[in-house]
XYZ file of C-alpha atoms in Angstrom:
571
model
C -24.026 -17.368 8.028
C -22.715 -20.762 6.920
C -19.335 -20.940 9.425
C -17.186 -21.817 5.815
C -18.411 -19.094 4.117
C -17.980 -16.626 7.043
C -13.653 -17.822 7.338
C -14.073 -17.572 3.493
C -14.800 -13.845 3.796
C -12.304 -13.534 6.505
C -9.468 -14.731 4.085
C -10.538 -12.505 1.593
C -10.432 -9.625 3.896
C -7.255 -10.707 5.235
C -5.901 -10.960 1.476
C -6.768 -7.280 0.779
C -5.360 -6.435 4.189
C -8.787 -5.122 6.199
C -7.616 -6.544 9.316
C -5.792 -8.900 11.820
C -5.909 -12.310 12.307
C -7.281 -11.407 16.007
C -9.553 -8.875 14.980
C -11.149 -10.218 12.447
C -12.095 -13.589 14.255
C -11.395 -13.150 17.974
C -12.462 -9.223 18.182
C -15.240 -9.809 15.290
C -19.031 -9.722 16.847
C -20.163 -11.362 14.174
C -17.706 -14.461 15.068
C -19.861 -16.932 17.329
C -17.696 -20.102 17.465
C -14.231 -17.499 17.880
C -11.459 -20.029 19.009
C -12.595 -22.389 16.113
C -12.322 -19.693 13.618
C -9.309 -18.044 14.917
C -7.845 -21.736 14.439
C -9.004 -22.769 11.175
C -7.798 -19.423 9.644
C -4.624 -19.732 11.415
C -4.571 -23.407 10.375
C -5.245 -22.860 6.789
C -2.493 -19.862 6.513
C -0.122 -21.792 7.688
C -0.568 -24.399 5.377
C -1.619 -22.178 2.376
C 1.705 -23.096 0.637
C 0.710 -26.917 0.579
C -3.151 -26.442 -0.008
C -2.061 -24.013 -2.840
C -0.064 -26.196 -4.931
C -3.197 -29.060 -4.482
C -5.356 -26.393 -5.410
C -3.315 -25.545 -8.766
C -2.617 -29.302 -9.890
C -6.080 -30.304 -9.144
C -7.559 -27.685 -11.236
C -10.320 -27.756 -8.279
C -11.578 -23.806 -9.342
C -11.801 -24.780 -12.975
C -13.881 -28.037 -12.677
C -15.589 -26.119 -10.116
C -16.628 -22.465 -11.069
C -18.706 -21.463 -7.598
C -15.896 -22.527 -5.318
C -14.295 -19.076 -4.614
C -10.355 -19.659 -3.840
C -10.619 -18.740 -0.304
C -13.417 -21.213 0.624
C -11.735 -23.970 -1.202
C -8.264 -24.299 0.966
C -10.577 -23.857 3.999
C -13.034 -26.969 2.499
C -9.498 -28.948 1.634
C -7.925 -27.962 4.589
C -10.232 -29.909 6.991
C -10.614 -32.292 4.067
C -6.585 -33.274 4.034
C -5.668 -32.350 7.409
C -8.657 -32.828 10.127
C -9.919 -36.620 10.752
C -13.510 -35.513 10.896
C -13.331 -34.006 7.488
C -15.525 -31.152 6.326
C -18.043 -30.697 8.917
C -21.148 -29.153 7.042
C -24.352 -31.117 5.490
C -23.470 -33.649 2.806
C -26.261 -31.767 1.056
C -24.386 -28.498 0.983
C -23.599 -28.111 -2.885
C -20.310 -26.952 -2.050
C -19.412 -29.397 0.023
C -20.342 -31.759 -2.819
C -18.591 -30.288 -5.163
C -15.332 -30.796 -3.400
C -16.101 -34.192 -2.166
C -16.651 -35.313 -6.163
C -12.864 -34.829 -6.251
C -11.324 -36.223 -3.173
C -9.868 -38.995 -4.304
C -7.816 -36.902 -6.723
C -7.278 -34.354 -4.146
C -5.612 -36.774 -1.818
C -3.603 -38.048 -4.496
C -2.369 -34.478 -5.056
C -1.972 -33.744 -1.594
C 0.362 -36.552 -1.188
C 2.708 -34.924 -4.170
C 2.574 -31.526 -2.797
C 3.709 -32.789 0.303
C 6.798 -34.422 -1.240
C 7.471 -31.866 -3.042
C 7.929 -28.918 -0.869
C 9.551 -31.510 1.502
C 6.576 -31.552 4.127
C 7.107 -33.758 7.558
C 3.710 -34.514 8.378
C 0.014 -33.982 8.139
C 1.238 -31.830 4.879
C 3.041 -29.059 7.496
C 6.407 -28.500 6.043
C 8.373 -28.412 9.537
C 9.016 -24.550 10.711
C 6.043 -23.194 8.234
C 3.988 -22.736 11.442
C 6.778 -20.148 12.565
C 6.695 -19.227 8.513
C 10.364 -19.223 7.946
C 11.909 -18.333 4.720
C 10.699 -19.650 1.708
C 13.084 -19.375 -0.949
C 10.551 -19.491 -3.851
C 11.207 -18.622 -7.315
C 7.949 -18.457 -10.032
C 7.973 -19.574 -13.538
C 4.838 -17.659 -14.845
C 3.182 -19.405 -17.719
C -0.066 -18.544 -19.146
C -2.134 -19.844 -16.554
C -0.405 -21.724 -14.539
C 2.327 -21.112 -11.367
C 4.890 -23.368 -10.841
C 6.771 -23.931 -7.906
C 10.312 -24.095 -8.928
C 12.838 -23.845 -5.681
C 12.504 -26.204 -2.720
C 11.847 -24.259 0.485
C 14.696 -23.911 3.213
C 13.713 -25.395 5.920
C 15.354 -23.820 9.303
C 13.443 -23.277 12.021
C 14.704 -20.206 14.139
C 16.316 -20.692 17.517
C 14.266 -19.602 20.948
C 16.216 -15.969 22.016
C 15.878 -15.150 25.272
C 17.307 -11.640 26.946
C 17.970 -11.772 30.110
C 16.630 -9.066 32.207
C 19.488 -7.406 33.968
C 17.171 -5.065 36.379
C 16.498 -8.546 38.398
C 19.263 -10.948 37.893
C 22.845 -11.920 36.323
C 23.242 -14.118 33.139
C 25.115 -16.243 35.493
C 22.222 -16.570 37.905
C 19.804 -17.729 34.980
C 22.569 -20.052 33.376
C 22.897 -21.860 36.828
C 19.247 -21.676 37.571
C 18.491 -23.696 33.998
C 21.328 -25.813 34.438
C 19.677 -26.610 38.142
C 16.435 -27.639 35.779
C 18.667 -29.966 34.150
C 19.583 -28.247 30.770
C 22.623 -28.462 29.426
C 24.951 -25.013 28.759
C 27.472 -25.222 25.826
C 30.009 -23.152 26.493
C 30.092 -22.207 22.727
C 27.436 -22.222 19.792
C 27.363 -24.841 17.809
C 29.613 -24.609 14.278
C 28.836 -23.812 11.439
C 25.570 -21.629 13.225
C 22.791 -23.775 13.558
C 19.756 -23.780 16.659
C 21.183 -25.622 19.659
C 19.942 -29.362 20.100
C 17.260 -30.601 22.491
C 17.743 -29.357 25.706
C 20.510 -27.420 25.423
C 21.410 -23.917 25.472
C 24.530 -21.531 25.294
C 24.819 -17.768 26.076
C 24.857 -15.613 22.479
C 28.347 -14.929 21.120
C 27.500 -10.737 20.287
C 25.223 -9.926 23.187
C 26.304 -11.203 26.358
C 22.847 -10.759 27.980
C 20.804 -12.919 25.700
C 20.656 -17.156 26.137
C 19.852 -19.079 23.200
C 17.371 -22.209 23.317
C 16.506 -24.990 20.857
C 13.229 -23.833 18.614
C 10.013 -24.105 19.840
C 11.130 -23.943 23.897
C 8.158 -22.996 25.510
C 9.341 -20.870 28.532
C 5.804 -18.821 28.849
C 5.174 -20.726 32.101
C 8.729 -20.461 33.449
C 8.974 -19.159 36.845
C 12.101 -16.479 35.599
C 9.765 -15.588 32.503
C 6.311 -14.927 35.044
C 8.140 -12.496 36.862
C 9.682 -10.495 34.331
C 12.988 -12.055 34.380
C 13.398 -13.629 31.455
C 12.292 -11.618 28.134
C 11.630 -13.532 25.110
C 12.496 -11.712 21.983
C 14.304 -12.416 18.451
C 17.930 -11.247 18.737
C 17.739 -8.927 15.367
C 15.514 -6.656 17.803
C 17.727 -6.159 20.282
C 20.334 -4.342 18.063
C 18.688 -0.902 17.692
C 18.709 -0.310 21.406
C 22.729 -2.314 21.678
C 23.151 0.191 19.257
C 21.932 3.742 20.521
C 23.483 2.955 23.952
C 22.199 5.654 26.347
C 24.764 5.920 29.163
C 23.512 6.593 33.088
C 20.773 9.329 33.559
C 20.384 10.303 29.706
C 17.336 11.748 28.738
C 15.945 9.014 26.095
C 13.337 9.050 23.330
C 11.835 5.893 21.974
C 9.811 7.526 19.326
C 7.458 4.693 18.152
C 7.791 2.567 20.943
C 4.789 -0.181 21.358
C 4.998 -3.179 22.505
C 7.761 -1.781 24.700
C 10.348 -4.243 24.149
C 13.012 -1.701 22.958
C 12.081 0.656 25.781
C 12.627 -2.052 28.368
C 15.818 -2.588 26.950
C 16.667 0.984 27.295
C 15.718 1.131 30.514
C 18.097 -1.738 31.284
C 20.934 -0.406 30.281
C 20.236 2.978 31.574
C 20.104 0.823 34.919
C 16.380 2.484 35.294
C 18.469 6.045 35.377
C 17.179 9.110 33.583
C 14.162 9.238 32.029
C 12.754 7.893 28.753
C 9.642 9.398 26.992
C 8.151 6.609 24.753
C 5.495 7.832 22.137
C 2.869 5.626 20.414
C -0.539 6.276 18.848
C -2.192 2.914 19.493
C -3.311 2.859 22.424
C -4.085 -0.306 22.488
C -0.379 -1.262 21.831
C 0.838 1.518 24.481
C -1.138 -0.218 27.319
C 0.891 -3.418 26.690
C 4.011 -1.180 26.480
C 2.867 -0.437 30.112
C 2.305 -3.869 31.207
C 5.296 -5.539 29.992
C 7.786 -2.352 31.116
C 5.926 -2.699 34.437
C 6.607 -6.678 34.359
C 9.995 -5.945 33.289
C 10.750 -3.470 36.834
C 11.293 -0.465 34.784
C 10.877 2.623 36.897
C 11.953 5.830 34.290
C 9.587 5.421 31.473
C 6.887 7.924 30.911
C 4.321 6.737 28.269
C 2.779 8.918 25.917
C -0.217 8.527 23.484
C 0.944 10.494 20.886
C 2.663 10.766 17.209
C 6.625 11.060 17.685
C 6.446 13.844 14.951
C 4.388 16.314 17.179
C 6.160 16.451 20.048
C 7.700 20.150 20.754
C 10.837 20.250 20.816
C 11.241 23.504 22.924
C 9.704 21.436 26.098
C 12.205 20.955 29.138
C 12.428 17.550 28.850
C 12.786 17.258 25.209
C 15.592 19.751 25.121
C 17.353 17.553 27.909
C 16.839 14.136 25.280
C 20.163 13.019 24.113
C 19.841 10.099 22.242
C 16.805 8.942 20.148
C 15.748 5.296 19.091
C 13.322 5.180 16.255
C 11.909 2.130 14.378
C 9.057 3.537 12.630
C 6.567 1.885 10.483
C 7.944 -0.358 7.934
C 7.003 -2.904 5.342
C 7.791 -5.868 7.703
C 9.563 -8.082 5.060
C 12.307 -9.253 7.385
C 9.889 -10.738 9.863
C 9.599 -14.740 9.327
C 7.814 -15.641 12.669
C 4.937 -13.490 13.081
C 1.267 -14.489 12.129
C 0.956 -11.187 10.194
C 3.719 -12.156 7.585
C 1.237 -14.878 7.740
C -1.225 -12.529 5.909
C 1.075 -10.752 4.101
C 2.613 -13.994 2.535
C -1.257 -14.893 1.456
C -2.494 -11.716 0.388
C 0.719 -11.597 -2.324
C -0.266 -14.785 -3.283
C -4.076 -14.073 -3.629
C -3.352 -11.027 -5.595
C -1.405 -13.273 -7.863
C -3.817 -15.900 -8.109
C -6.697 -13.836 -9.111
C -4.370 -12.081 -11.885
C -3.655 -15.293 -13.404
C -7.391 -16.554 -13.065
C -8.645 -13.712 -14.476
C -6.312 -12.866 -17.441
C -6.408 -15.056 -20.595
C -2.652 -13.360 -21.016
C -0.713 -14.705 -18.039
C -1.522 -11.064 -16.180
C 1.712 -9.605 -17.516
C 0.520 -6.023 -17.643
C -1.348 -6.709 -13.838
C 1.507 -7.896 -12.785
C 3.992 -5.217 -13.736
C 0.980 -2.935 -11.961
C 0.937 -4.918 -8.671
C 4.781 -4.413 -8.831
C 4.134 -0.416 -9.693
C 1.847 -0.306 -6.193
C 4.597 -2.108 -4.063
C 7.403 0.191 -5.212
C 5.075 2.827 -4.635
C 4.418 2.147 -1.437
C 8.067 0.998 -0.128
C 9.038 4.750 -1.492
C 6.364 6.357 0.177
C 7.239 4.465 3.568
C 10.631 5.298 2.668
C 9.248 8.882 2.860
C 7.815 8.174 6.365
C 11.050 6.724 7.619
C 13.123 9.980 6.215
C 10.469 12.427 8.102
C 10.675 10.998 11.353
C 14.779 10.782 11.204
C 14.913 14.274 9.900
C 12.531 15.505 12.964
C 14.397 13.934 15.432
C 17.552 15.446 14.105
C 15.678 18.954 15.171
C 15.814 18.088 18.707
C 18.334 20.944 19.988
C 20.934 18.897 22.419
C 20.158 14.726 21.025
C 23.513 13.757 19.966
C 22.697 10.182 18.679
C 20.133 8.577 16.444
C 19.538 5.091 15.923
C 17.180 3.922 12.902
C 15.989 0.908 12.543
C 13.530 -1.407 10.346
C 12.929 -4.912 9.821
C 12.688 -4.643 6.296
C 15.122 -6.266 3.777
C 14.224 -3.500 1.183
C 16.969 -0.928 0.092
C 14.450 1.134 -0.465
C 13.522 1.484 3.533
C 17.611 1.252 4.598
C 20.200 1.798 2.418
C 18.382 4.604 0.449
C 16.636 6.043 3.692
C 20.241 6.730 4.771
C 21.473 8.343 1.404
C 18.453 10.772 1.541
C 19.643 11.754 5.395
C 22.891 11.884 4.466
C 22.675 14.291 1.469
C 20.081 16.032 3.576
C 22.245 16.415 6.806
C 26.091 15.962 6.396
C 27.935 17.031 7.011
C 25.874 18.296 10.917
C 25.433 14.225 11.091
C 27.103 11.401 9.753
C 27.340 7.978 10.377
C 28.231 6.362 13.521
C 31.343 4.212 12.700
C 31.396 0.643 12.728
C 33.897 0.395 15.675
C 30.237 1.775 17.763
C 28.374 -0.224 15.537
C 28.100 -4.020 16.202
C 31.821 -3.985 15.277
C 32.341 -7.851 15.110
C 28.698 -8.674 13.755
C 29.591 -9.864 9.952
C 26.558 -9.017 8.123
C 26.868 -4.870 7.154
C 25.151 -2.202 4.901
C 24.833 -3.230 0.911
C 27.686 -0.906 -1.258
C 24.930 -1.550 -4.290
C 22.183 0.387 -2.866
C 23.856 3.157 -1.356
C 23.311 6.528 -3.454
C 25.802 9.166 -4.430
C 26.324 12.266 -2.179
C 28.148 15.224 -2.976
C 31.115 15.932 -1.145
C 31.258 12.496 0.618
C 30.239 9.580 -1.468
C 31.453 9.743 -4.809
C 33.197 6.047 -5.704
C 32.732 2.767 -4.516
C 35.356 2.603 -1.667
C 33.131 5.310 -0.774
C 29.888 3.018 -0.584
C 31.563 0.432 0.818
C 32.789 2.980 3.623
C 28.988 3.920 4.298
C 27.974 0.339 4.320
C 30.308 -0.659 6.532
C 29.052 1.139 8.898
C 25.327 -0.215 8.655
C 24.310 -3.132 9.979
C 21.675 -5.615 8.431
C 20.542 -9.561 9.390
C 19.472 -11.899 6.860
C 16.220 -13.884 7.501
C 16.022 -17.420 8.149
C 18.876 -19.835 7.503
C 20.993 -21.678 6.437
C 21.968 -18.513 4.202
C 20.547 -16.128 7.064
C 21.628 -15.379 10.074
C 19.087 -17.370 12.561
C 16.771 -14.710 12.822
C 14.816 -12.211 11.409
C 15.764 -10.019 9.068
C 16.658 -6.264 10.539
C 18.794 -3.104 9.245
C 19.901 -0.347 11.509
C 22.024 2.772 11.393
C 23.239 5.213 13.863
C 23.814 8.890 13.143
C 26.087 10.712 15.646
C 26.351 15.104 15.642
C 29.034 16.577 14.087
C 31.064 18.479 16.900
C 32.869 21.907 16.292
C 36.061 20.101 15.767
C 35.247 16.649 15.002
C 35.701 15.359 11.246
C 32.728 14.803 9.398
C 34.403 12.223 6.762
C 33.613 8.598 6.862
C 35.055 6.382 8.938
C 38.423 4.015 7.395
C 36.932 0.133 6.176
C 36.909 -1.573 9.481
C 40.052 -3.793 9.357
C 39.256 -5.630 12.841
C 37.865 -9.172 12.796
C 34.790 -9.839 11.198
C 32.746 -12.184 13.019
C 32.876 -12.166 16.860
C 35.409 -14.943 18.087
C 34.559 -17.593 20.236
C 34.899 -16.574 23.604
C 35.297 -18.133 27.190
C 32.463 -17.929 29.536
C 34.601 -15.909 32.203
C 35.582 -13.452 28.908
C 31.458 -13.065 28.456
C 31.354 -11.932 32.275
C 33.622 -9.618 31.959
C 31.511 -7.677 29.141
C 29.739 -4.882 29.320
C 26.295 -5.398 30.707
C 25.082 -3.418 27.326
C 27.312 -4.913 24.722
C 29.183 -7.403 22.792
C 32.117 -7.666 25.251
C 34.365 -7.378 22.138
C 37.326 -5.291 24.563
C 40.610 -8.228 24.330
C 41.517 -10.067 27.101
C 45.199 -8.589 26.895
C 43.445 -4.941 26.944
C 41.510 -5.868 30.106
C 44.163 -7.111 31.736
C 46.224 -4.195 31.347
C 43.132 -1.785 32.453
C 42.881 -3.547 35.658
C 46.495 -2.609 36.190
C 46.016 0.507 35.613
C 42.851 0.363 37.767
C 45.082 -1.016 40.855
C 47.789 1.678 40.328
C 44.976 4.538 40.779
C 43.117 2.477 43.883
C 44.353 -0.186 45.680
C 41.626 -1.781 47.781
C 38.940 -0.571 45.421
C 36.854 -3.094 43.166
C 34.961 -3.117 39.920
C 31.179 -3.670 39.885
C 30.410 -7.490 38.261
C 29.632 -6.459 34.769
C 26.869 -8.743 34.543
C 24.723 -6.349 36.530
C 26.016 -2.934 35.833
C 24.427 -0.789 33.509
C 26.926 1.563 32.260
C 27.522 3.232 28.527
C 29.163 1.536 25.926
C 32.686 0.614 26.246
C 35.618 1.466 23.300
C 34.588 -0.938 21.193
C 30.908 -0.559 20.625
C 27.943 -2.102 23.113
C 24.233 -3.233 22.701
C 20.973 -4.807 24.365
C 17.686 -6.529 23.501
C 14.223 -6.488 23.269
C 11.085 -8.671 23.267
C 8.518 -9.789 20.872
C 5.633 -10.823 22.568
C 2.671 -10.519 20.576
């Protein structure tokens, strides 16, 4: 098969979501040239919002009825953007029947470039990492129109430091030794540190924060597992849950293993933690990178979360639960499968307005009928494996988590649980949520619930206790977009009401390196200086002589105010 025509039918199977990227080109049989497949379709979906708008203004598909959409941005991909062209016969008709055009195709490539504010070779800078596009679309009868500039922020390298192997401290010196430069606070307003710089995050005190685009693959701290390279919205499910010493831990949909690594650090490899996945596939590099990562209580299984028995010893020992189940994915702005996601909504768009004389109004208003449908059917999904976890007889906690930026998957999940389960759960309250992270729960999308959550100080209360990151920047938050909630078990004699508006700071202050130290190895370190002070006091009164552990490699439970940890994206 003609090598166009085969990464033609790869897009197209990509835009109706029959595959990976990887599988379809790397893992496909049928593939013979593989590496220069899997990079011209990776190539051409990262530049699918510049070949796009060439493709609309040139009218390319109307003066040329055989070119199918997919093999056209492939053909004017290496057209615009490789120096050898299109690399088939000059006899090939469809070849030819881009090449009649090219001069107005380059014209129009230089336009699209300067309009969505593209750096060079028609790349708008950070689109290769697909950060947010703020897009907006004015729908005419046959025609989309681009009408909102792209943000253009590209996200900052996050980095968790592995405390099974070493300190912050020891890293920080060791990169410092390599001739970066530490700030001893992150740059104001948030932005991605400069070239060559770094600084330690100002909410988890385990995590380092590099410019975008460090490459630390080959690093001698990242080869042998001490270094973990991972988005900083992931690490709040497990900062969250906080499993103290020896608990017995599920991770119930656990693959890659990032979370369960974290776990397992700040469980200081105590207890035991059962992580469940289907894929196999997936599980095995939950084994490799746990193994990498020195984690010694974490016993893999290859099954569904929502079969486990309950009854078995070791379940009924499992205290706390992290689950982030299957989601929509909308909050992810760095991955190539948002990638694919970003070009199949924009396929299925395409081919409504090509093939509609009416603008696709009524196709449109169907497409948005399937995507409601299925955000309330993984909505569903998300309730089920909550509620089962719940039915463990002795868990106590239960952090849920998505990175999703659909109420429909968060705030809603959490009004179903709630009206399903209060007043045996509630909420965790912000003061053990993230209590100084800004961004919480939307008031908006949380639901009524008899008994609890009747007026709007009462959404606000539930919100407040939620926690959410915004995608992207300069609006977001300098990462991906996440939600996560925590419920806690209602004890005999504990009150099952919602916890007061939290009235303590709202963003985490800027804090001295030596305040950092003296966090929690699991947390935000949000405890005051004056309250520290007086606990060592007290400390010296009990037992003179003794001393404290260095925080920055003990692995205890949360402290009064809250405490977290990280994970790794690595695929």
């Amino acid at each position: 098969m003609n090598f166009y025509k085969q990464a033609a039918d790869i897009l197209d199977r990509l835009g109706k979501k029959e595959g990976s990227i990887k599988g379809l080109t790397l893992g496909n049989a049928e593939v013979t040239d593989k590496k220069r497949m899997y990079a011209v379709i990776c190539e051409t979906l990262k530049h699918n919002t510049t070949l796009s708008l060439v493709l609309q203004e040139s009218k390319l598909l109307t003066l040329e009825k055989k070119l199918t959409r997919s093999l056209a941005l492939l053909l004017l991909h290496d057209l615009l953007l490789q120096s050898r062209g299109i690399q088939a016969s000059e006899a090939w008709p469809m070849k030819q029947a881009v090449m009649r055009h090219k001069a107005r195709l380059k014209a129009e490539f230089v336009k699209a470039k300067i309009k969505v504010g593209a750096k060079k070779d028609g790349l708008v800078e950070g689109e290769e990492e697909r950060k947010l596009w703020n897009m907006s679309f004015d729908w005419t009868l046959s025609t989309m129109h681009v009408t909102t500039i792209p943000i253009l922020v590209l996200l900052p390298r996050y980095v968790r430091v592995n405390l099974l192997m070493m300190s912050p401290q020891k890293v920080i010196d060791a990169f410092i030794a390599d001739k970066w430069e530490f700030l001893p606070a992150p740059p104001s307003p948030p932005a991605p540190p400069g070239p060559n710089t770094f600084h330690r995050d100002e909410h988890l005190d385990f995590m380092l924060v590099f410019p975008p685009k460090s490459d630390l693959h080959l690093h001698p701290l990242y080869t042998s597992g001490v270094l973990i390279l991972q988005d900083k919205a992931s690490c709040f499910p497990a900062a969250i849950l906080s499993p103290p010493k020896n608990a017995y831990v599920i991770d119930g949909c656990a693959a890659p293993g990032n979370k369960t690594s974290q776990l397992a650090m700040g469980m200081g490899n105590s207890g035991k933690i059962i992580a469940c996945d289907l894929d196999l596939r997936r599980l095995n590099i939950l084994k490799r990178l746990t193994t990498k990562a020195g984690c010694t209580n974490i016993t893999a299984l290859n099954t569904s979360f929502l079969t486990l028995d309950t009854s078995e010893p070791d379940n009924k020992k499992v205290s706390h639960i992290l689950l982030d189940p299957s989601c929509s994915g909308s909050g992810i702005i760095n991955r190539l499968d948002h990638l694919v996601d970003a070009y199949a909504e924009e396929q299925e768009q395409a081919t409504i307005l090509e093939t509609t004389t009416t603008g696709g109004a009524a196709e449109r208003a169907e497409a948005e009928a399937k995507k409601k449908e299925r955000l309330l059917s993984l909505g569903e999904f998300q309730v089920e494996c909550v509620t089962k976890a719940m039915t463990f007889p002795n868990v106590r906690k239960v952090s849920y988590s998505t990175c999703s930026i659909y109420a429909e998957e968060n705030e809603h999940v959490v009004t179903t649980l709630l009206q399903n389960h209060w007043p045996k759960w509630k909420l965790s309250p912000r003061s053990r949520v993230l209590p100084t992270w800004h961004r919480r729960g939307y008031p908006a999308d949380v639901g009524d619930i008899p008994g609890l959550v009747e007026t709007d100080e009462d959404r606000a209360k539930v919100a407040d206790c939620l926690v959410r990151a915004v995608p992207g920047g300069p609006e977001g938050d300098l990462m991906n977009g996440f939600f996560v909630a925590c419920f806690e078990r209602v004890g005999k004699n504990e009150n099952p009401a919602l916890a007061p508006l939290w009235k303590g700071q709202a963003i985490g202050g800027k804090r001295t390196h030596d305040e950092m130290d003296g966090s929690s190895a699991t947390g935000e370190g949000t405890v005051s200086a004056a309250k520290k002070k007086k606990n060592k006091k007290k400390k010296k009164k009990k037992s003179t002589g003794s001393e404290g552990k260095d925080n920055d490699t003990a692995h205890g439970s949360q402290g009064e105010a809250g405490a977290e940890e990280g994970e790794e994206d690595e695929e």
